[in-house]
Tab-separated table of C-alpha atoms in Angstrom:
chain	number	residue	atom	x	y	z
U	22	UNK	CA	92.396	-167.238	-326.825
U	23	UNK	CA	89.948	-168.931	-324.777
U	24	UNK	CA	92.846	-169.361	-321.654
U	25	UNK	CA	92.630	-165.626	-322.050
U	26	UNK	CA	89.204	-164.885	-321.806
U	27	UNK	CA	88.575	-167.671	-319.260
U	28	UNK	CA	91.470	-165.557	-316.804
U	29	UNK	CA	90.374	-162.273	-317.480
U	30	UNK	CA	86.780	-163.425	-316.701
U	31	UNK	CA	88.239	-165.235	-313.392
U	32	UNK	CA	90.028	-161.770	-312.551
U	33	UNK	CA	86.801	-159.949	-312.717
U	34	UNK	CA	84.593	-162.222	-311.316
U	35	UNK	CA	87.300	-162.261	-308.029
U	36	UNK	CA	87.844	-158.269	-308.112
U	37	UNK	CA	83.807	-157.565	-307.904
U	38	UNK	CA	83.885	-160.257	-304.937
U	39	UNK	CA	86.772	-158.534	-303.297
U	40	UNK	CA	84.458	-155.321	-303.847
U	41	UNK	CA	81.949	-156.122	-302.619
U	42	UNK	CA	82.889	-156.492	-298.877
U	43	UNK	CA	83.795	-152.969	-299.612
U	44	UNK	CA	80.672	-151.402	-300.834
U	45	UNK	CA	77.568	-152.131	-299.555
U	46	UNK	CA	74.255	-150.715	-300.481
U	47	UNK	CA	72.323	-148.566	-298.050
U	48	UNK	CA	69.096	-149.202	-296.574
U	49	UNK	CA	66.741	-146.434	-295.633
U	50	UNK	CA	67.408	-147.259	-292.093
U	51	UNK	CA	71.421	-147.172	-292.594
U	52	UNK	CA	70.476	-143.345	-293.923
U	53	UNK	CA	68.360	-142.542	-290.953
U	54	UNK	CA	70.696	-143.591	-288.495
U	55	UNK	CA	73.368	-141.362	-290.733
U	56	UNK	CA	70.792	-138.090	-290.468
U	57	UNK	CA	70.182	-138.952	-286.605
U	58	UNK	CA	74.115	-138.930	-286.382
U	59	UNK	CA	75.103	-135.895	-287.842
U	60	UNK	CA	71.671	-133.387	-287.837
U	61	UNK	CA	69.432	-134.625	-285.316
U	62	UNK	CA	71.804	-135.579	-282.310
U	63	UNK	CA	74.384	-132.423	-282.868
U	64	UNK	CA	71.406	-130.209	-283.144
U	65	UNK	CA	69.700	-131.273	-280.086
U	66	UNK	CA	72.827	-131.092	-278.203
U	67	UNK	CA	73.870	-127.862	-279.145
U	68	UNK	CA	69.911	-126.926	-278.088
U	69	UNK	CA	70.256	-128.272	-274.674
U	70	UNK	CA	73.698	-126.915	-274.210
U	71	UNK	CA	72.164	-123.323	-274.812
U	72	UNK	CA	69.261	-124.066	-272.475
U	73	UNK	CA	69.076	-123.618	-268.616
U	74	UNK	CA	70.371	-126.686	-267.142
U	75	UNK	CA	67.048	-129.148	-265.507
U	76	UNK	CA	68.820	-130.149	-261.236
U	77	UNK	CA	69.756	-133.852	-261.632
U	78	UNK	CA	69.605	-134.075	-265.711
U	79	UNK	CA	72.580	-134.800	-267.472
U	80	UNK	CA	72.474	-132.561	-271.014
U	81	UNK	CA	72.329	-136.396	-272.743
U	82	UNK	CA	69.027	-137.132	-270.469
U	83	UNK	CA	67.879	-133.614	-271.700
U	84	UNK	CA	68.670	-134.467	-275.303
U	85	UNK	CA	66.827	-137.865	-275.239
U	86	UNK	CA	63.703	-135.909	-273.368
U	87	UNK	CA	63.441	-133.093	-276.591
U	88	UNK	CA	64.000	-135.750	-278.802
U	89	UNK	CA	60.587	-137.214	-277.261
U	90	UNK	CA	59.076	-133.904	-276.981
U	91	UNK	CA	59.366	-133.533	-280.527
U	92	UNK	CA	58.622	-136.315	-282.752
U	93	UNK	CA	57.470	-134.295	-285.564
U	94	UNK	CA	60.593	-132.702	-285.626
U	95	UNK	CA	62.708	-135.414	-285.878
U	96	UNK	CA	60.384	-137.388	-288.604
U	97	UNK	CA	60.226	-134.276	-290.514
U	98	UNK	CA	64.311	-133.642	-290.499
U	99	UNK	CA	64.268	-137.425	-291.604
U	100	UNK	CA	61.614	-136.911	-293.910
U	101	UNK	CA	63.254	-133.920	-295.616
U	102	UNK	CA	66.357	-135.119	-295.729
U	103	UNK	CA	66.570	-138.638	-296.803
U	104	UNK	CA	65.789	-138.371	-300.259
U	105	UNK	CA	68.526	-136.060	-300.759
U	106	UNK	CA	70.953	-138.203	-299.470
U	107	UNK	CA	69.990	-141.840	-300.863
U	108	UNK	CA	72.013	-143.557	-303.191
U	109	UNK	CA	74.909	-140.200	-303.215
U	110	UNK	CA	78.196	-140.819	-302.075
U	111	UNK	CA	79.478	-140.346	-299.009
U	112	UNK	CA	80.870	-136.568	-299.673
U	113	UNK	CA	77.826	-135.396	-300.591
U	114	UNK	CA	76.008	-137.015	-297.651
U	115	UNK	CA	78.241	-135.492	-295.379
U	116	UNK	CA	77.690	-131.974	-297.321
U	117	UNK	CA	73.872	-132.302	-296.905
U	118	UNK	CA	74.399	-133.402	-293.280
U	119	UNK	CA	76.638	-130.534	-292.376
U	120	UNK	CA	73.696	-127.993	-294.027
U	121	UNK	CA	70.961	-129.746	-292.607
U	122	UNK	CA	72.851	-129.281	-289.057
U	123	UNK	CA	73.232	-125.344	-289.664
U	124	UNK	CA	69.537	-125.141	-290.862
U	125	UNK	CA	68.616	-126.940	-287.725
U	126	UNK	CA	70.955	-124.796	-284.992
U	127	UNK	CA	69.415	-121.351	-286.955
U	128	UNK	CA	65.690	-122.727	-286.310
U	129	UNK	CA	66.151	-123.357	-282.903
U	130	UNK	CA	66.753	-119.804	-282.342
U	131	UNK	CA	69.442	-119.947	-279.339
């Protein structure tokens, strides 16, 4: 009985290291970089992309230049968003991400 226990306990203790290069836990700054990827940066873009073009500015140059225009912005989309996304699972991160983005584009009137 104990050979059993002692293997089964092995088996675990080996499957939870195995899982663990697998799942790793978020940091705030892991979910920030998440909401910059998929609100913040598509909703910029799409802004500058419906704006007249600047001579001699790429629409990535005029991307980084609103993003500096409009810290408050940004810190409040981060703000607003990351505790409804900390600690969920991917789908619904992605779900709040793809809402966030359509809430964005329809505030930015163009």
């Amino acid at each position: 009985m104990k050979k059993q226990t002692f293997t089964c306990l092995l088996i675990a203790s080996l499957a939870c290291l195995s899982w663990g290069r697998y799942i790793q836990a978020q940091t705030d700054d892991d979910y920030k970089a998440e909401i910059m990827q998929h609100i913040v940066d598509p909703c910029f873009t799409y802004s500058a992309s419906k704006s007249e073009p600047v001579a001699e500015m790429t629409e990535a140059e005029m991307v980084t230049l609103m993003k500096l225009m409009s810290p408050d912005a940004v810190q409040d989309t981060i703000d607003v968003t990351l505790p409804a996304v900390k600690g969920k699972p991917i789908e619904t991160r992605m779900r709040v991400y793809e809402l966030g983005l359509k809430i964005c584009i329809r505030g930015t009137g163009k």
